[in-house]
């Protein structure tokens, strides 16, 4: 735990010092997120994506828990304060009409996209307001994203969708796992089992490729 806490603290502090602008964490390129060519990066960077804010909140929650287990009460309190403060920033800046939005930080423009990426905010579980949870769950469980094989990384209805378009359509294991984890935290057990079954059936029939 001490080693995990030390390294995770340093990594988190790096983001806080070098990848935070106007209160939001950001990516300099789609590659930084792993979603290289996602339509969430269709404008020039820096791009503050909502799921990155969620990941940082979860990360600071974990640090607070680790610090408490290591009897570092002051540090546990500090990390919890950071997580709670950023949750407020995230909800005020990256949620519009109960849905997550990505922001181009130089101009403040919303990045129009139909990527699954922003909806990974579900990893926050009940840290999300009920209205946001319900609206996001309704959207990702609809035909907009949930296909016969699982969650498409770009909505099949998008003009940018490509069935072999890397992060513009294909179904990936990491994004699937994050969505299932978030939905489970939100109590959507039946949906989790069904989406997981579809993904597993696909890999059983076609093999476990990168995507």
mmCIF file with all atom_site columns, C-alpha atoms in Angstrom:
data_model
loop_
_atom_site.group_PDB
_atom_site.id
_atom_site.type_symbol
_atom_site.label_atom_id
_atom_site.label_alt_id
_atom_site.label_comp_id
_atom_site.label_asym_id
_atom_site.label_entity_id
_atom_site.label_seq_id
_atom_site.pdbx_PDB_ins_code
_atom_site.Cartn_x
_atom_site.Cartn_y
_atom_site.Cartn_z
_atom_site.occupancy
_atom_site.B_iso_or_equiv
_atom_site.pdbx_formal_charge
_atom_site.auth_seq_id
_atom_site.auth_comp_id
_atom_site.auth_asym_id
_atom_site.auth_atom_id
_atom_site.pdbx_PDB_model_num
ATOM 1   C CA . UNK A 1 1   ? 0.000   0.000   0.000   1.00 0.00 ? 1   UNK A CA 1
ATOM 2   C CA . UNK A 1 2   ? 2.852   2.398   0.800   1.00 0.00 ? 2   UNK A CA 1
ATOM 3   C CA . UNK A 1 3   ? 4.389   1.857   -2.649  1.00 0.00 ? 3   UNK A CA 1
ATOM 4   C CA . UNK A 1 4   ? 1.025   2.237   -4.387  1.00 0.00 ? 4   UNK A CA 1
ATOM 5   C CA . UNK A 1 5   ? 0.281   5.393   -2.431  1.00 0.00 ? 5   UNK A CA 1
ATOM 6   C CA . UNK A 1 6   ? 3.685   6.938   -3.185  1.00 0.00 ? 6   UNK A CA 1
ATOM 7   C CA . UNK A 1 7   ? 3.529   6.349   -6.937  1.00 0.00 ? 7   UNK A CA 1
ATOM 8   C CA . UNK A 1 8   ? -0.146  7.213   -7.328  1.00 0.00 ? 8   UNK A CA 1
ATOM 9   C CA . UNK A 1 9   ? 0.389   10.432  -5.356  1.00 0.00 ? 9   UNK A CA 1
ATOM 10  C CA . UNK A 1 10  ? 3.254   11.498  -7.618  1.00 0.00 ? 10  UNK A CA 1
ATOM 11  C CA . UNK A 1 11  ? 1.299   10.658  -10.758 1.00 0.00 ? 11  UNK A CA 1
ATOM 12  C CA . UNK A 1 12  ? -1.734  12.603  -9.561  1.00 0.00 ? 12  UNK A CA 1
ATOM 13  C CA . UNK A 1 13  ? 0.399   15.597  -8.602  1.00 0.00 ? 13  UNK A CA 1
ATOM 14  C CA . UNK A 1 14  ? 1.873   15.568  -12.124 1.00 0.00 ? 14  UNK A CA 1
ATOM 15  C CA . UNK A 1 15  ? -1.619  15.978  -13.583 1.00 0.00 ? 15  UNK A CA 1
ATOM 16  C CA . UNK A 1 16  ? -2.403  18.704  -11.081 1.00 0.00 ? 16  UNK A CA 1
ATOM 17  C CA . UNK A 1 17  ? 0.741   20.671  -11.944 1.00 0.00 ? 17  UNK A CA 1
ATOM 18  C CA . UNK A 1 18  ? 1.084   20.133  -15.687 1.00 0.00 ? 18  UNK A CA 1
ATOM 19  C CA . UNK A 1 19  ? -2.293  19.144  -17.116 1.00 0.00 ? 19  UNK A CA 1
ATOM 20  C CA . UNK A 1 20  ? -4.784  21.411  -15.385 1.00 0.00 ? 20  UNK A CA 1
ATOM 21  C CA . UNK A 1 21  ? -5.965  24.685  -16.855 1.00 0.00 ? 21  UNK A CA 1
ATOM 22  C CA . UNK A 1 22  ? -8.807  26.925  -15.718 1.00 0.00 ? 22  UNK A CA 1
ATOM 23  C CA . UNK A 1 23  ? -9.687  24.283  -13.157 1.00 0.00 ? 23  UNK A CA 1
ATOM 24  C CA . UNK A 1 24  ? -10.029 21.402  -15.641 1.00 0.00 ? 24  UNK A CA 1
ATOM 25  C CA . UNK A 1 25  ? -7.718  18.510  -16.466 1.00 0.00 ? 25  UNK A CA 1
ATOM 26  C CA . UNK A 1 26  ? -6.980  18.183  -20.168 1.00 0.00 ? 26  UNK A CA 1
ATOM 27  C CA . UNK A 1 27  ? -5.360  16.149  -22.938 1.00 0.00 ? 27  UNK A CA 1
ATOM 28  C CA . UNK A 1 28  ? -2.911  17.535  -25.478 1.00 0.00 ? 28  UNK A CA 1
ATOM 29  C CA . UNK A 1 29  ? -3.809  14.828  -27.996 1.00 0.00 ? 29  UNK A CA 1
ATOM 30  C CA . UNK A 1 30  ? -6.270  11.976  -28.379 1.00 0.00 ? 30  UNK A CA 1
ATOM 31  C CA . UNK A 1 31  ? -3.335  9.603   -27.920 1.00 0.00 ? 31  UNK A CA 1
ATOM 32  C CA . UNK A 1 32  ? -2.985  10.830  -24.324 1.00 0.00 ? 32  UNK A CA 1
ATOM 33  C CA . UNK A 1 33  ? -6.376  9.301   -23.535 1.00 0.00 ? 33  UNK A CA 1
ATOM 34  C CA . UNK A 1 34  ? -5.829  6.091   -25.481 1.00 0.00 ? 34  UNK A CA 1
ATOM 35  C CA . UNK A 1 35  ? -8.737  7.077   -27.768 1.00 0.00 ? 35  UNK A CA 1
ATOM 36  C CA . UNK A 1 36  ? -6.395  8.315   -30.501 1.00 0.00 ? 36  UNK A CA 1
ATOM 37  C CA . UNK A 1 37  ? -8.833  9.360   -33.256 1.00 0.00 ? 37  UNK A CA 1
ATOM 38  C CA . UNK A 1 38  ? -12.024 9.747   -31.224 1.00 0.00 ? 38  UNK A CA 1
ATOM 39  C CA . UNK A 1 39  ? -14.379 12.480  -32.390 1.00 0.00 ? 39  UNK A CA 1
ATOM 40  C CA . UNK A 1 40  ? -14.091 13.880  -28.849 1.00 0.00 ? 40  UNK A CA 1
ATOM 41  C CA . UNK A 1 41  ? -10.804 15.328  -30.160 1.00 0.00 ? 41  UNK A CA 1
ATOM 42  C CA . UNK A 1 42  ? -12.178 16.802  -33.367 1.00 0.00 ? 42  UNK A CA 1
ATOM 43  C CA . UNK A 1 43  ? -11.116 20.303  -32.305 1.00 0.00 ? 43  UNK A CA 1
ATOM 44  C CA . UNK A 1 44  ? -7.547  21.382  -31.668 1.00 0.00 ? 44  UNK A CA 1
ATOM 45  C CA . UNK A 1 45  ? -6.266  20.675  -28.147 1.00 0.00 ? 45  UNK A CA 1
ATOM 46  C CA . UNK A 1 46  ? -6.156  21.279  -25.278 1.00 0.00 ? 46  UNK A CA 1
ATOM 47  C CA . UNK A 1 47  ? -9.387  19.320  -24.741 1.00 0.00 ? 47  UNK A CA 1
ATOM 48  C CA . UNK A 1 48  ? -10.908 18.827  -21.283 1.00 0.00 ? 48  UNK A CA 1
ATOM 49  C CA . UNK A 1 49  ? -12.957 15.661  -21.569 1.00 0.00 ? 49  UNK A CA 1
ATOM 50  C CA . UNK A 1 50  ? -15.506 14.788  -18.881 1.00 0.00 ? 50  UNK A CA 1
ATOM 51  C CA . UNK A 1 51  ? -14.281 11.254  -18.285 1.00 0.00 ? 51  UNK A CA 1
ATOM 52  C CA . UNK A 1 52  ? -10.791 12.556  -17.456 1.00 0.00 ? 52  UNK A CA 1
ATOM 53  C CA . UNK A 1 53  ? -12.300 14.706  -14.710 1.00 0.00 ? 53  UNK A CA 1
ATOM 54  C CA . UNK A 1 54  ? -14.134 11.616  -13.423 1.00 0.00 ? 54  UNK A CA 1
ATOM 55  C CA . UNK A 1 55  ? -10.962 9.508   -13.481 1.00 0.00 ? 55  UNK A CA 1
ATOM 56  C CA . UNK A 1 56  ? -9.108  12.143  -11.465 1.00 0.00 ? 56  UNK A CA 1
ATOM 57  C CA . UNK A 1 57  ? -11.888 12.275  -8.869  1.00 0.00 ? 57  UNK A CA 1
ATOM 58  C CA . UNK A 1 58  ? -11.864 8.481   -8.533  1.00 0.00 ? 58  UNK A CA 1
ATOM 59  C CA . UNK A 1 59  ? -8.060  8.542   -8.337  1.00 0.00 ? 59  UNK A CA 1
ATOM 60  C CA . UNK A 1 60  ? -8.111  11.098  -5.500  1.00 0.00 ? 60  UNK A CA 1
ATOM 61  C CA . UNK A 1 61  ? -10.811 9.109   -3.687  1.00 0.00 ? 61  UNK A CA 1
ATOM 62  C CA . UNK A 1 62  ? -8.508  6.073   -3.859  1.00 0.00 ? 62  UNK A CA 1
ATOM 63  C CA . UNK A 1 63  ? -5.587  8.136   -2.553  1.00 0.00 ? 63  UNK A CA 1
ATOM 64  C CA . UNK A 1 64  ? -7.699  9.343   0.348   1.00 0.00 ? 64  UNK A CA 1
ATOM 65  C CA . UNK A 1 65  ? -8.645  5.767   1.199   1.00 0.00 ? 65  UNK A CA 1
ATOM 66  C CA . UNK A 1 66  ? -5.033  4.567   0.955   1.00 0.00 ? 66  UNK A CA 1
ATOM 67  C CA . UNK A 1 67  ? -3.789  7.441   3.122   1.00 0.00 ? 67  UNK A CA 1
ATOM 68  C CA . UNK A 1 68  ? -6.406  6.622   5.756   1.00 0.00 ? 68  UNK A CA 1
ATOM 69  C CA . UNK A 1 69  ? -5.359  2.970   5.798   1.00 0.00 ? 69  UNK A CA 1
ATOM 70  C CA . UNK A 1 70  ? -1.749  4.096   6.218   1.00 0.00 ? 70  UNK A CA 1
ATOM 71  C CA . UNK A 1 71  ? -2.803  6.345   9.132   1.00 0.00 ? 71  UNK A CA 1
ATOM 72  C CA . UNK A 1 72  ? -1.921  9.512   7.217   1.00 0.00 ? 72  UNK A CA 1
ATOM 73  C CA . UNK A 1 73  ? -5.021  11.351  8.358   1.00 0.00 ? 73  UNK A CA 1
ATOM 74  C CA . UNK A 1 74  ? -3.997  14.832  7.195   1.00 0.00 ? 74  UNK A CA 1
ATOM 75  C CA . UNK A 1 75  ? -3.189  13.560  3.713   1.00 0.00 ? 75  UNK A CA 1
ATOM 76  C CA . UNK A 1 76  ? -6.404  11.542  3.603   1.00 0.00 ? 76  UNK A CA 1
ATOM 77  C CA . UNK A 1 77  ? -8.352  14.681  4.420   1.00 0.00 ? 77  UNK A CA 1
ATOM 78  C CA . UNK A 1 78  ? -6.461  16.714  1.830   1.00 0.00 ? 78  UNK A CA 1
ATOM 79  C CA . UNK A 1 79  ? -7.096  14.209  -0.958  1.00 0.00 ? 79  UNK A CA 1
ATOM 80  C CA . UNK A 1 80  ? -10.772 13.982  -0.046  1.00 0.00 ? 80  UNK A CA 1
ATOM 81  C CA . UNK A 1 81  ? -11.028 17.764  -0.174  1.00 0.00 ? 81  UNK A CA 1
ATOM 82  C CA . UNK A 1 82  ? -9.364  17.770  -3.618  1.00 0.00 ? 82  UNK A CA 1
ATOM 83  C CA . UNK A 1 83  ? -11.773 15.104  -4.884  1.00 0.00 ? 83  UNK A CA 1
ATOM 84  C CA . UNK A 1 84  ? -14.839 16.887  -3.536  1.00 0.00 ? 84  UNK A CA 1
ATOM 85  C CA . UNK A 1 85  ? -13.711 20.251  -4.894  1.00 0.00 ? 85  UNK A CA 1
ATOM 86  C CA . UNK A 1 86  ? -13.051 18.854  -8.348  1.00 0.00 ? 86  UNK A CA 1
ATOM 87  C CA . UNK A 1 87  ? -16.401 17.086  -8.375  1.00 0.00 ? 87  UNK A CA 1
ATOM 88  C CA . UNK A 1 88  ? -18.043 20.502  -8.011  1.00 0.00 ? 88  UNK A CA 1
ATOM 89  C CA . UNK A 1 89  ? -15.922 21.948  -10.838 1.00 0.00 ? 89  UNK A CA 1
ATOM 90  C CA . UNK A 1 90  ? -16.684 18.957  -13.060 1.00 0.00 ? 90  UNK A CA 1
ATOM 91  C CA . UNK A 1 91  ? -20.432 19.161  -12.484 1.00 0.00 ? 91  UNK A CA 1
ATOM 92  C CA . UNK A 1 92  ? -20.553 22.906  -13.097 1.00 0.00 ? 92  UNK A CA 1
ATOM 93  C CA . UNK A 1 93  ? -18.311 22.960  -16.189 1.00 0.00 ? 93  UNK A CA 1
ATOM 94  C CA . UNK A 1 94  ? -18.656 19.598  -17.948 1.00 0.00 ? 94  UNK A CA 1
ATOM 95  C CA . UNK A 1 95  ? -22.335 18.772  -17.497 1.00 0.00 ? 95  UNK A CA 1
ATOM 96  C CA . UNK A 1 96  ? -24.955 20.468  -19.682 1.00 0.00 ? 96  UNK A CA 1
ATOM 97  C CA . UNK A 1 97  ? -28.598 19.412  -19.557 1.00 0.00 ? 97  UNK A CA 1
ATOM 98  C CA . UNK A 1 98  ? -27.554 16.391  -17.478 1.00 0.00 ? 98  UNK A CA 1
ATOM 99  C CA . UNK A 1 99  ? -25.156 15.126  -20.168 1.00 0.00 ? 99  UNK A CA 1
ATOM 100 C CA . UNK A 1 100 ? -21.330 15.275  -20.263 1.00 0.00 ? 100 UNK A CA 1
ATOM 101 C CA . UNK A 1 101 ? -19.548 17.607  -22.676 1.00 0.00 ? 101 UNK A CA 1
ATOM 102 C CA . UNK A 1 102 ? -15.933 17.945  -23.796 1.00 0.00 ? 102 UNK A CA 1
ATOM 103 C CA . UNK A 1 103 ? -14.516 21.471  -23.874 1.00 0.00 ? 103 UNK A CA 1
ATOM 104 C CA . UNK A 1 104 ? -11.867 23.072  -26.061 1.00 0.00 ? 104 UNK A CA 1
ATOM 105 C CA . UNK A 1 105 ? -10.079 25.104  -23.403 1.00 0.00 ? 105 UNK A CA 1
ATOM 106 C CA . UNK A 1 106 ? -8.603  27.827  -25.598 1.00 0.00 ? 106 UNK A CA 1
ATOM 107 C CA . UNK A 1 107 ? -11.998 28.977  -26.867 1.00 0.00 ? 107 UNK A CA 1
ATOM 108 C CA . UNK A 1 108 ? -14.377 27.386  -24.362 1.00 0.00 ? 108 UNK A CA 1
ATOM 109 C CA . UNK A 1 109 ? -16.223 25.738  -27.255 1.00 0.00 ? 109 UNK A CA 1
ATOM 110 C CA . UNK A 1 110 ? -18.064 22.462  -26.716 1.00 0.00 ? 110 UNK A CA 1
ATOM 111 C CA . UNK A 1 111 ? -16.600 19.677  -28.856 1.00 0.00 ? 111 UNK A CA 1
ATOM 112 C CA . UNK A 1 112 ? -19.516 18.249  -30.816 1.00 0.00 ? 112 UNK A CA 1
ATOM 113 C CA . UNK A 1 113 ? -19.123 14.468  -30.990 1.00 0.00 ? 113 UNK A CA 1
ATOM 114 C CA . UNK A 1 114 ? -20.958 11.166  -30.766 1.00 0.00 ? 114 UNK A CA 1
ATOM 115 C CA . UNK A 1 115 ? -18.191 9.270   -29.014 1.00 0.00 ? 115 UNK A CA 1
ATOM 116 C CA . UNK A 1 116 ? -18.749 6.892   -26.114 1.00 0.00 ? 116 UNK A CA 1
ATOM 117 C CA . UNK A 1 117 ? -15.753 8.436   -24.324 1.00 0.00 ? 117 UNK A CA 1
ATOM 118 C CA . UNK A 1 118 ? -17.590 11.183  -22.359 1.00 0.00 ? 118 UNK A CA 1
ATOM 119 C CA . UNK A 1 119 ? -20.044 8.655   -20.931 1.00 0.00 ? 119 UNK A CA 1
ATOM 120 C CA . UNK A 1 120 ? -17.317 6.859   -19.024 1.00 0.00 ? 120 UNK A CA 1
ATOM 121 C CA . UNK A 1 121 ? -18.188 9.357   -16.279 1.00 0.00 ? 121 UNK A CA 1
ATOM 122 C CA . UNK A 1 122 ? -20.362 6.503   -14.995 1.00 0.00 ? 122 UNK A CA 1
ATOM 123 C CA . UNK A 1 123 ? -17.260 5.306   -13.104 1.00 0.00 ? 123 UNK A CA 1
ATOM 124 C CA . UNK A 1 124 ? -18.277 7.921   -10.519 1.00 0.00 ? 124 UNK A CA 1
ATOM 125 C CA . UNK A 1 125 ? -21.355 5.870   -9.636  1.00 0.00 ? 125 UNK A CA 1
ATOM 126 C CA . UNK A 1 126 ? -23.495 7.532   -6.994  1.00 0.00 ? 126 UNK A CA 1
ATOM 127 C CA . UNK A 1 127 ? -21.148 10.527  -6.927  1.00 0.00 ? 127 UNK A CA 1
ATOM 128 C CA . UNK A 1 128 ? -23.115 11.623  -9.990  1.00 0.00 ? 128 UNK A CA 1
ATOM 129 C CA . UNK A 1 129 ? -26.432 13.427  -9.478  1.00 0.00 ? 129 UNK A CA 1
ATOM 130 C CA . UNK A 1 130 ? -29.405 11.138  -10.035 1.00 0.00 ? 130 UNK A CA 1
ATOM 131 C CA . UNK A 1 131 ? -30.602 13.089  -13.082 1.00 0.00 ? 131 UNK A CA 1
ATOM 132 C CA . UNK A 1 132 ? -27.209 12.732  -14.771 1.00 0.00 ? 132 UNK A CA 1
ATOM 133 C CA . UNK A 1 133 ? -26.996 9.021   -13.972 1.00 0.00 ? 133 UNK A CA 1
ATOM 134 C CA . UNK A 1 134 ? -30.443 8.302   -15.369 1.00 0.00 ? 134 UNK A CA 1
ATOM 135 C CA . UNK A 1 135 ? -29.935 10.285  -18.556 1.00 0.00 ? 135 UNK A CA 1
ATOM 136 C CA . UNK A 1 136 ? -26.507 8.812   -19.301 1.00 0.00 ? 136 UNK A CA 1
ATOM 137 C CA . UNK A 1 137 ? -27.628 5.256   -18.560 1.00 0.00 ? 137 UNK A CA 1
ATOM 138 C CA . UNK A 1 138 ? -30.676 5.694   -20.773 1.00 0.00 ? 138 UNK A CA 1
ATOM 139 C CA . UNK A 1 139 ? -28.518 6.932   -23.625 1.00 0.00 ? 139 UNK A CA 1
ATOM 140 C CA . UNK A 1 140 ? -25.740 4.311   -23.467 1.00 0.00 ? 140 UNK A CA 1
ATOM 141 C CA . UNK A 1 141 ? -28.246 1.461   -23.120 1.00 0.00 ? 141 UNK A CA 1
ATOM 142 C CA . UNK A 1 142 ? -30.141 2.597   -26.220 1.00 0.00 ? 142 UNK A CA 1
ATOM 143 C CA . UNK A 1 143 ? -29.361 1.796   -29.851 1.00 0.00 ? 143 UNK A CA 1
ATOM 144 C CA . UNK A 1 144 ? -27.244 4.942   -29.942 1.00 0.00 ? 144 UNK A CA 1
ATOM 145 C CA . UNK A 1 145 ? -24.355 2.955   -28.422 1.00 0.00 ? 145 UNK A CA 1
ATOM 146 C CA . UNK A 1 146 ? -25.398 -0.557  -27.383 1.00 0.00 ? 146 UNK A CA 1
ATOM 147 C CA . UNK A 1 147 ? -25.095 -2.882  -30.362 1.00 0.00 ? 147 UNK A CA 1
ATOM 148 C CA . UNK A 1 148 ? -25.579 -6.619  -30.743 1.00 0.00 ? 148 UNK A CA 1
ATOM 149 C CA . UNK A 1 149 ? -21.923 -6.998  -29.689 1.00 0.00 ? 149 UNK A CA 1
ATOM 150 C CA . UNK A 1 150 ? -21.623 -4.380  -26.954 1.00 0.00 ? 150 UNK A CA 1
ATOM 151 C CA . UNK A 1 151 ? -20.821 -0.681  -26.674 1.00 0.00 ? 151 UNK A CA 1
ATOM 152 C CA . UNK A 1 152 ? -19.693 0.968   -29.918 1.00 0.00 ? 152 UNK A CA 1
ATOM 153 C CA . UNK A 1 153 ? -17.010 3.604   -29.374 1.00 0.00 ? 153 UNK A CA 1
ATOM 154 C CA . UNK A 1 154 ? -18.769 5.935   -31.832 1.00 0.00 ? 154 UNK A CA 1
ATOM 155 C CA . UNK A 1 155 ? -22.512 5.889   -32.260 1.00 0.00 ? 155 UNK A CA 1
ATOM 156 C CA . UNK A 1 156 ? -23.448 3.866   -35.363 1.00 0.00 ? 156 UNK A CA 1
ATOM 157 C CA . UNK A 1 157 ? -25.758 6.777   -36.230 1.00 0.00 ? 157 UNK A CA 1
ATOM 158 C CA . UNK A 1 158 ? -22.807 9.194   -36.378 1.00 0.00 ? 158 UNK A CA 1
ATOM 159 C CA . UNK A 1 159 ? -21.643 10.400  -39.814 1.00 0.00 ? 159 UNK A CA 1
ATOM 160 C CA . UNK A 1 160 ? -18.104 9.628   -38.604 1.00 0.00 ? 160 UNK A CA 1
ATOM 161 C CA . UNK A 1 161 ? -18.849 6.012   -37.674 1.00 0.00 ? 161 UNK A CA 1
ATOM 162 C CA . UNK A 1 162 ? -16.640 3.406   -39.351 1.00 0.00 ? 162 UNK A CA 1
ATOM 163 C CA . UNK A 1 163 ? -16.992 -0.297  -38.626 1.00 0.00 ? 163 UNK A CA 1
ATOM 164 C CA . UNK A 1 164 ? -13.181 -0.585  -38.692 1.00 0.00 ? 164 UNK A CA 1
ATOM 165 C CA . UNK A 1 165 ? -12.443 2.990   -37.634 1.00 0.00 ? 165 UNK A CA 1
ATOM 166 C CA . UNK A 1 166 ? -10.288 2.322   -34.537 1.00 0.00 ? 166 UNK A CA 1
ATOM 167 C CA . UNK A 1 167 ? -12.013 4.569   -31.933 1.00 0.00 ? 167 UNK A CA 1
ATOM 168 C CA . UNK A 1 168 ? -14.761 5.633   -34.328 1.00 0.00 ? 168 UNK A CA 1
ATOM 169 C CA . UNK A 1 169 ? -16.970 2.598   -34.005 1.00 0.00 ? 169 UNK A CA 1
ATOM 170 C CA . UNK A 1 170 ? -15.208 -0.654  -33.085 1.00 0.00 ? 170 UNK A CA 1
ATOM 171 C CA . UNK A 1 171 ? -15.875 -2.275  -29.726 1.00 0.00 ? 171 UNK A CA 1
ATOM 172 C CA . UNK A 1 172 ? -12.891 -2.405  -27.380 1.00 0.00 ? 172 UNK A CA 1
ATOM 173 C CA . UNK A 1 173 ? -12.282 -4.384  -24.183 1.00 0.00 ? 173 UNK A CA 1
ATOM 174 C CA . UNK A 1 174 ? -10.978 -1.407  -22.085 1.00 0.00 ? 174 UNK A CA 1
ATOM 175 C CA . UNK A 1 175 ? -13.934 0.853   -22.876 1.00 0.00 ? 175 UNK A CA 1
ATOM 176 C CA . UNK A 1 176 ? -16.304 -2.074  -22.309 1.00 0.00 ? 176 UNK A CA 1
ATOM 177 C CA . UNK A 1 177 ? -14.747 -2.796  -18.926 1.00 0.00 ? 177 UNK A CA 1
ATOM 178 C CA . UNK A 1 178 ? -14.988 0.841   -17.834 1.00 0.00 ? 178 UNK A CA 1
ATOM 179 C CA . UNK A 1 179 ? -18.629 1.063   -18.902 1.00 0.00 ? 179 UNK A CA 1
ATOM 180 C CA . UNK A 1 180 ? -19.504 -2.183  -17.113 1.00 0.00 ? 180 UNK A CA 1
ATOM 181 C CA . UNK A 1 181 ? -17.714 -1.017  -13.966 1.00 0.00 ? 181 UNK A CA 1
ATOM 182 C CA . UNK A 1 182 ? -19.559 2.299   -14.005 1.00 0.00 ? 182 UNK A CA 1
ATOM 183 C CA . UNK A 1 183 ? -22.946 0.710   -14.691 1.00 0.00 ? 183 UNK A CA 1
ATOM 184 C CA . UNK A 1 184 ? -22.375 -1.778  -11.867 1.00 0.00 ? 184 UNK A CA 1
ATOM 185 C CA . UNK A 1 185 ? -21.623 1.119   -9.493  1.00 0.00 ? 185 UNK A CA 1
ATOM 186 C CA . UNK A 1 186 ? -24.936 2.632   -10.598 1.00 0.00 ? 186 UNK A CA 1
ATOM 187 C CA . UNK A 1 187 ? -26.800 -0.572  -9.720  1.00 0.00 ? 187 UNK A CA 1
ATOM 188 C CA . UNK A 1 188 ? -27.523 -1.589  -13.341 1.00 0.00 ? 188 UNK A CA 1
ATOM 189 C CA . UNK A 1 189 ? -26.702 -5.270  -12.782 1.00 0.00 ? 189 UNK A CA 1
ATOM 190 C CA . UNK A 1 190 ? -29.024 -6.675  -15.443 1.00 0.00 ? 190 UNK A CA 1
ATOM 191 C CA . UNK A 1 191 ? -27.669 -4.299  -18.082 1.00 0.00 ? 191 UNK A CA 1
ATOM 192 C CA . UNK A 1 192 ? -24.095 -5.151  -17.066 1.00 0.00 ? 192 UNK A CA 1
ATOM 193 C CA . UNK A 1 193 ? -24.742 -8.877  -17.480 1.00 0.00 ? 193 UNK A CA 1
ATOM 194 C CA . UNK A 1 194 ? -26.414 -8.419  -20.866 1.00 0.00 ? 194 UNK A CA 1
ATOM 195 C CA . UNK A 1 195 ? -23.697 -6.121  -22.270 1.00 0.00 ? 195 UNK A CA 1
ATOM 196 C CA . UNK A 1 196 ? -20.987 -8.429  -20.946 1.00 0.00 ? 196 UNK A CA 1
ATOM 197 C CA . UNK A 1 197 ? -22.707 -11.456 -22.521 1.00 0.00 ? 197 UNK A CA 1
ATOM 198 C CA . UNK A 1 198 ? -22.817 -9.725  -25.896 1.00 0.00 ? 198 UNK A CA 1
ATOM 199 C CA . UNK A 1 199 ? -19.126 -8.871  -25.714 1.00 0.00 ? 199 UNK A CA 1
ATOM 200 C CA . UNK A 1 200 ? -18.113 -12.362 -24.619 1.00 0.00 ? 200 UNK A CA 1
ATOM 201 C CA . UNK A 1 201 ? -20.248 -13.975 -27.335 1.00 0.00 ? 201 UNK A CA 1
ATOM 202 C CA . UNK A 1 202 ? -18.497 -11.768 -29.897 1.00 0.00 ? 202 UNK A CA 1
ATOM 203 C CA . UNK A 1 203 ? -15.022 -12.776 -28.729 1.00 0.00 ? 203 UNK A CA 1
ATOM 204 C CA . UNK A 1 204 ? -16.063 -16.440 -28.629 1.00 0.00 ? 204 UNK A CA 1
ATOM 205 C CA . UNK A 1 205 ? -17.106 -16.221 -32.271 1.00 0.00 ? 205 UNK A CA 1
ATOM 206 C CA . UNK A 1 206 ? -14.399 -13.900 -33.608 1.00 0.00 ? 206 UNK A CA 1
ATOM 207 C CA . UNK A 1 207 ? -11.410 -14.077 -31.271 1.00 0.00 ? 207 UNK A CA 1
ATOM 208 C CA . UNK A 1 208 ? -9.961  -11.501 -28.915 1.00 0.00 ? 208 UNK A CA 1
ATOM 209 C CA . UNK A 1 209 ? -8.366  -8.882  -31.129 1.00 0.00 ? 209 UNK A CA 1
ATOM 210 C CA . UNK A 1 210 ? -7.272  -5.397  -30.044 1.00 0.00 ? 210 UNK A CA 1
ATOM 211 C CA . UNK A 1 211 ? -10.728 -4.191  -31.126 1.00 0.00 ? 211 UNK A CA 1
#
